[in-house]
Each structure stands twice: as C-alpha cells, then as structure tokens.
CSV table of C-alpha atoms in Angstrom, one decimal:
chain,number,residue,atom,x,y,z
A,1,UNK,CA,115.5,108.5,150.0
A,2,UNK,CA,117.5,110.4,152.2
A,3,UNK,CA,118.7,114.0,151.1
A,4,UNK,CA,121.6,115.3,151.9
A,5,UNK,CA,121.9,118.9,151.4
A,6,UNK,CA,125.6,120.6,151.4
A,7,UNK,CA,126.5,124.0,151.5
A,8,UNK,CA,128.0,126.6,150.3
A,9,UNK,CA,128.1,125.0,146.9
A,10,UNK,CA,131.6,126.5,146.3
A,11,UNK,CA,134.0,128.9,148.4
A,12,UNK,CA,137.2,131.0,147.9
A,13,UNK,CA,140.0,130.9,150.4
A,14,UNK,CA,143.7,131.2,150.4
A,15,UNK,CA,146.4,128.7,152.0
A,16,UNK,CA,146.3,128.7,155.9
A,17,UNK,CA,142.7,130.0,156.0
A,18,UNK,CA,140.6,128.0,158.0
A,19,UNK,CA,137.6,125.8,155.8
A,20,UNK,CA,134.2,125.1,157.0
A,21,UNK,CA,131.7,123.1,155.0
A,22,UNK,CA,128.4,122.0,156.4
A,23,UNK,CA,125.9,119.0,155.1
A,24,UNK,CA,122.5,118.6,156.4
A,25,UNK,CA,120.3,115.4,156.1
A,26,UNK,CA,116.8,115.1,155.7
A,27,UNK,CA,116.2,113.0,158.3
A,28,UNK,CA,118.3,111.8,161.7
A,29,UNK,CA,121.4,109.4,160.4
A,30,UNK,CA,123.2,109.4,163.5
A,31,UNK,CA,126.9,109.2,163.4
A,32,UNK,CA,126.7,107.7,159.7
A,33,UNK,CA,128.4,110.2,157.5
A,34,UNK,CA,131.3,110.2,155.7
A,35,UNK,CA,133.5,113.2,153.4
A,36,UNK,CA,135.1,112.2,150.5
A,37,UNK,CA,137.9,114.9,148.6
A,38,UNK,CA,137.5,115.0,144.6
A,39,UNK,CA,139.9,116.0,142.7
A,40,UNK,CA,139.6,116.1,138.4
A,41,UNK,CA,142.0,112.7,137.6
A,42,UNK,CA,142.3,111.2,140.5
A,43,UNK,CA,140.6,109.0,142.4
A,44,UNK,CA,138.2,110.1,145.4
A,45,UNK,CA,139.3,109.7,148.9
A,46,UNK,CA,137.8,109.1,151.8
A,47,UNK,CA,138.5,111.7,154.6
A,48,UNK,CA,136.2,110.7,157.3
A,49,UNK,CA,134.0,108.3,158.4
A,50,UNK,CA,131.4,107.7,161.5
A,51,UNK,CA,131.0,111.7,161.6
A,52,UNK,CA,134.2,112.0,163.0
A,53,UNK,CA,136.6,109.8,162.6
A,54,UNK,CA,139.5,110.4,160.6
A,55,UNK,CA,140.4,107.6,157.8
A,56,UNK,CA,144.4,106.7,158.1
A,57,UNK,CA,146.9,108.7,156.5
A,58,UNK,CA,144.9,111.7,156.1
A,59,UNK,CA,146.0,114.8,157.6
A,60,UNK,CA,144.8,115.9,160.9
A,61,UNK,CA,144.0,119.2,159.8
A,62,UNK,CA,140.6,117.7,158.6
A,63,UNK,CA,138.0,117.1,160.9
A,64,UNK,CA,134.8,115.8,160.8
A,65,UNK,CA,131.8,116.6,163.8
A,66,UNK,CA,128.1,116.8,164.4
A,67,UNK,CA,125.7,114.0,164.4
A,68,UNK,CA,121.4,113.6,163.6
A,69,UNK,CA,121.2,116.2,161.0
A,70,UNK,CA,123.9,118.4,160.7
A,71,UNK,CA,127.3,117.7,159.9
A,72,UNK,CA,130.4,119.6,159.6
A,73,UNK,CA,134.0,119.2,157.7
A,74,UNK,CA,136.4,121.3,159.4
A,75,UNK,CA,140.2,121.9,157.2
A,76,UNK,CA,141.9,123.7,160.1
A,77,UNK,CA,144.7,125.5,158.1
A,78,UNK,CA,143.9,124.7,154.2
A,79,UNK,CA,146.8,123.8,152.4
A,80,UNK,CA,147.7,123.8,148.5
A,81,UNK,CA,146.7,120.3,148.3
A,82,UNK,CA,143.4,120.6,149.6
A,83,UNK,CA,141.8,122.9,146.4
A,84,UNK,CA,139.0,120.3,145.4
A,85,UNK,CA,135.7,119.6,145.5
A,86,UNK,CA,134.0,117.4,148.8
A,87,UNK,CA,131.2,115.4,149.2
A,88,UNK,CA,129.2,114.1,152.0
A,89,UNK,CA,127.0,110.6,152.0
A,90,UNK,CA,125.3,108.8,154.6
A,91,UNK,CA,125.2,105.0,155.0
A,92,UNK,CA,122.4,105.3,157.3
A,93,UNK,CA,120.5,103.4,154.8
A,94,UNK,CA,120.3,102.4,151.1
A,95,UNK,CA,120.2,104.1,148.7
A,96,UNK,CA,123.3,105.4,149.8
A,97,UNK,CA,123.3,109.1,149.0
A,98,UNK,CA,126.3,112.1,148.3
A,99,UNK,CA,125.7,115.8,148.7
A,100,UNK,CA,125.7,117.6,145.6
A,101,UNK,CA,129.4,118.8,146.9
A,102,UNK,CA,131.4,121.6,147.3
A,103,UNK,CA,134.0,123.2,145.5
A,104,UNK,CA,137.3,124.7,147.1
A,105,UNK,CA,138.8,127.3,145.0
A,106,UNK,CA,141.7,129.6,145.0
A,107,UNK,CA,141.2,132.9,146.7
B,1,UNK,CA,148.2,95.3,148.3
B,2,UNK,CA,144.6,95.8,147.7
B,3,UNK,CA,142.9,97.1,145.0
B,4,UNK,CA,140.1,96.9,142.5
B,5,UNK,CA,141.1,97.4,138.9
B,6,UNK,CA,138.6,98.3,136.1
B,7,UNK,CA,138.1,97.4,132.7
B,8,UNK,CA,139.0,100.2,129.7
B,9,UNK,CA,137.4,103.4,128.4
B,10,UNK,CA,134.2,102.3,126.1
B,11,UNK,CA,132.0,104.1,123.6
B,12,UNK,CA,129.1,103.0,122.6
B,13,UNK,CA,125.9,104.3,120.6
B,14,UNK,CA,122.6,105.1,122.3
B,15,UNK,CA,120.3,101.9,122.5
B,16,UNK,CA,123.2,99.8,123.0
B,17,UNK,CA,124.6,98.3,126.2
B,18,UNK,CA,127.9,98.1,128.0
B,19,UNK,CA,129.6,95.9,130.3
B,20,UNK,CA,132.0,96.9,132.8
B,21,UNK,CA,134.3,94.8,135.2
B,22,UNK,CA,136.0,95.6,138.5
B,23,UNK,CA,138.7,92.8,139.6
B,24,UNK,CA,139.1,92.7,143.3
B,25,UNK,CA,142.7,91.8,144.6
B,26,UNK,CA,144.7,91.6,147.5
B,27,UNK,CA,141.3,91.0,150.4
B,28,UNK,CA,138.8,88.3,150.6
B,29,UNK,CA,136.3,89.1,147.9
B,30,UNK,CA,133.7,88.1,149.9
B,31,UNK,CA,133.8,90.1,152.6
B,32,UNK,CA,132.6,93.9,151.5
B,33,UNK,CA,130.2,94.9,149.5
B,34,UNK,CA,130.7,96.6,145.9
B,35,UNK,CA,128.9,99.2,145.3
B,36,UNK,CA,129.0,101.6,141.8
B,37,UNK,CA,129.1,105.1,141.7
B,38,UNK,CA,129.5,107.5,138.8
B,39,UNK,CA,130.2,111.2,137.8
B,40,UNK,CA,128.8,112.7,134.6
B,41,UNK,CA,131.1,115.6,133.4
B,42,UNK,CA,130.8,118.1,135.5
B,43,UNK,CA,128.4,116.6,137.9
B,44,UNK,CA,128.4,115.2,141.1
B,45,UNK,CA,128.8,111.8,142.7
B,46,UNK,CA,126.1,109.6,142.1
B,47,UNK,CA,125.4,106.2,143.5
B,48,UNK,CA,124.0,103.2,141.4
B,49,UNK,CA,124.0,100.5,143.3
B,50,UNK,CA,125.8,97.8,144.9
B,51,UNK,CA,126.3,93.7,145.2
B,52,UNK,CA,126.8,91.8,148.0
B,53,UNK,CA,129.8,89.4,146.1
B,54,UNK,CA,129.2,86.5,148.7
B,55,UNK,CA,125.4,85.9,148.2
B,56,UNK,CA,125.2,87.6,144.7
B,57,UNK,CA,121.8,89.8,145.8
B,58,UNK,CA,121.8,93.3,144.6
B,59,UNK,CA,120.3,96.8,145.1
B,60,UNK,CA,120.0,99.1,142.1
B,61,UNK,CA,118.9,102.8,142.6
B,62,UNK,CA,115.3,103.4,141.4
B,63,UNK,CA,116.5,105.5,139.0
B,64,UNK,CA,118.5,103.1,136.9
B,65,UNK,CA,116.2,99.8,137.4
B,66,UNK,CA,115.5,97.9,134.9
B,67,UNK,CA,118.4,99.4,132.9
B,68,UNK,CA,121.3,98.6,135.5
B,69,UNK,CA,122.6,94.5,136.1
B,70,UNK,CA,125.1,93.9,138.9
B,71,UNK,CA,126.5,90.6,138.8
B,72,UNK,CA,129.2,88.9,140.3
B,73,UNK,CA,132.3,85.8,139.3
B,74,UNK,CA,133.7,85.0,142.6
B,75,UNK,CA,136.4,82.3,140.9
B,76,UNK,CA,138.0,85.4,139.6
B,77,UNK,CA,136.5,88.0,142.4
B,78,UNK,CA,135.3,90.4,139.8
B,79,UNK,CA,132.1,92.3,139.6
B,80,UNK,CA,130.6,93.8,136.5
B,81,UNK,CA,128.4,96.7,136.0
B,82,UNK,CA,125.4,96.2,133.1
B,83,UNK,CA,123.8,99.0,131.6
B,84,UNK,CA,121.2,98.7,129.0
B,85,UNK,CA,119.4,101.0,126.3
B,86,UNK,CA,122.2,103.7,127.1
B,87,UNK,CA,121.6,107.1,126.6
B,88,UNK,CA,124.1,110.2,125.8
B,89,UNK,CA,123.2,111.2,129.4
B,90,UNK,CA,124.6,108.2,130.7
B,91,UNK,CA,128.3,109.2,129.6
B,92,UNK,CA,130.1,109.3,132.8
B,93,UNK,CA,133.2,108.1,134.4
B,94,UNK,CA,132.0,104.9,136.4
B,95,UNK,CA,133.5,103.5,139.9
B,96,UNK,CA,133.6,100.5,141.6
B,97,UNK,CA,133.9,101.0,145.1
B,98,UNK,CA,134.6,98.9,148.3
B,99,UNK,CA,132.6,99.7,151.4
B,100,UNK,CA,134.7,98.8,154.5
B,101,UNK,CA,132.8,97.7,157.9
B,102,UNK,CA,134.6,99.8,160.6
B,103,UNK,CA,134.0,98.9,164.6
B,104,UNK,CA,131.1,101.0,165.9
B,105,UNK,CA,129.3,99.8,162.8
B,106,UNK,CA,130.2,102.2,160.2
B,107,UNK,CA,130.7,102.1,156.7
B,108,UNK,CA,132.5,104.3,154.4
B,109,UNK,CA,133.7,104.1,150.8
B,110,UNK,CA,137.5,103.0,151.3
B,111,UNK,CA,139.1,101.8,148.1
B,112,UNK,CA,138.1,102.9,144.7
B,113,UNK,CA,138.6,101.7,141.5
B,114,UNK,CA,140.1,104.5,139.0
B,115,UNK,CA,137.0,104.6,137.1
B,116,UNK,CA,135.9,103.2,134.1
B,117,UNK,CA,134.6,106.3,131.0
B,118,UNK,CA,131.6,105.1,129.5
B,119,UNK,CA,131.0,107.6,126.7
B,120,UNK,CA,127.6,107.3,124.6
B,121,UNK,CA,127.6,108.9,121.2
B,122,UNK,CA,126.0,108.7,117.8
C-alpha cells in the first residue's frame, strides 16, 4: 500500500496568513493526488485534483503543486472559512489511501 | 441535481451486522465508481472499499475483508455497505463517495454522501 505521509499534523495561523501543507508518498504517484477540506458536520470537499488542478467553485486562493513524491497545498491568504482539517489521497492505485491530515487552527 | 443520499443513523451491538445504503440520483449510475470511506471519532479518513455499480466487482481494503460486503441494485442505482461481526471500534460516521474520471485521467472523490453513524455498543 501506498503511504502517504502529511505534515505538520496541525498549525496555528491567523486570517490573511499564508498556509502551506505538505504530503509525501511512499513511492512515485505522478500527478495523482488530490486535497480534500474537513470540516466537523459537514460533508468533505474536494479542493484539488491531478496535483494541481483546482475542482470548480473553490476559491483560487487554494493551490495544489508538486508531482512523484512530494506534494504541496498552498491557501494563499487563509480566510475564516478555511479553519479545518485537510487530507491528501492518491489514486495512483488501490487501495486508495488519505494522509493522516492536518488541522488548521486559530492563531 | 446529483447526489447520493444515505440511509439513517444505526446502533447496533457488537457481533452483529449492519447494512447501509447510498441512492445515487441525478447521473447515470453506471458510470463512476462508489467507493466507501469512514471517520471514527476523532480519527482520520479511512478508505474501505469500492464497487464498480456496472459490472458489480468489488475491492475491499485488506483490513476489513471478510467482514465488509459491497453490493449493488442498479434498478434503483443504490449501493449498500455490509459490515459483519461489528466491533465498538467500528463506530464511525460512514460515506459513500463518487469518484469522478476527469481528462488527463484523474480521479478524485467529487460528490459525497452526508454520511451514514454507525454506532456499536453494548
């Protein structure tokens, strides 16, 4: 199975601050990664998909990159809405697989 | 408008089973595979398995085979999700989830059900 290891597991920061999160892979999965935003009751959305495409009617201030191994999600100016928790999973092959996420807090 | 709606909250004791459905609507069954994913209190996101709803075949995570059954009614374009000899560390909120085939040949989770609790206690 292929492990996906995100990190930090959790991170303080304040509205307008710019977010990086970062999700490695235990082996090369190309360009098949996607981010997902949790948030407690409510359903999980999908953010981005293909390493860096963005899913419609999500905000361009998130932005997904890298490709292999090592994968970014980028939240250029973080906004109220944005305090969850994000996951990354590959579709590179089954079983599909999530990072063990990472938690967006209030500074 | 599409969507996939899940059956109700359950509770159930440990050793017994549960059932849960996931009603497709609004797309062509058919055409994406449903996969199920669930979150323990607390936890993280944690994939199951999935169904292809045209040909009925299934992958189940090694974890939960011999325990998990996907199965599919395409006259009503529902899925269901079997789980067998539960245990109380199987209480979790349970999705259904629809992977989309994008151009470029990627997939992504696009549509989720709202979940389905599944809580096991004596």
């Amino acid at each position: 199975d292929i492990q996906m290891t995100q990190s930090p597991a959790s991170l303080s920061a304040s509205v307008g601050d710019r977010v990086t999160i970062t999700c490695r892979a235990s082996q090369s999965i190309g360009s098949r990664l996607s981010w997902y935003q949790v948030k407690a009751g409510k359903v999980p959305k999908l953010l981005t998909y293909g390493a860096s495409n963005l899913e419609g009617g999500v905000p361009s201030r998130f932005r997904g990159s890298g490709f292999g191994t090592d994968f970014t999600l980028t939240i250029s100016s973080l906004q109220p809405d944005d305090f969850a928790t994000y996951y990354c999973q590959q579709s590179y092959n089954f079983p599909r697989t999530f990072g063990h996420g990472t938690k967006v807090e209030v500074k | 408008q599409e969507q996939l709606v899940q059956s109700g909250a359950e509770v159930q004791r440990p050793g017994a089973s549960v059932k849960v459905s996931c009603k497709a609507s609004g797309y062509r069954f058919t055409a994406y595979y449903i996969h199920w994913v669930r979150q323990a209190p607390g936890q993280g996101l944690e994939w199951m398995g999935l169904i292809n709803p045209g040909r009925g075949g299934s992958d189940i995570a090694q974890k939960f085979q011999g325990r998990v059954t996907l199965t599919r009614d395409t006259s009503i374009s529902t899925t269901y999700l079997e789980v067998k000899r539960l245990r109380s560390d199987d209480t979790a909120l349970y999705y259904c989830v629809r992977e989309y085939h994008y151009e470029g040949d990627e997939y992504a989770f696009d549509m989720w059900g709202r979940g389905t609790m599944v809580a096991v206690s004596s």
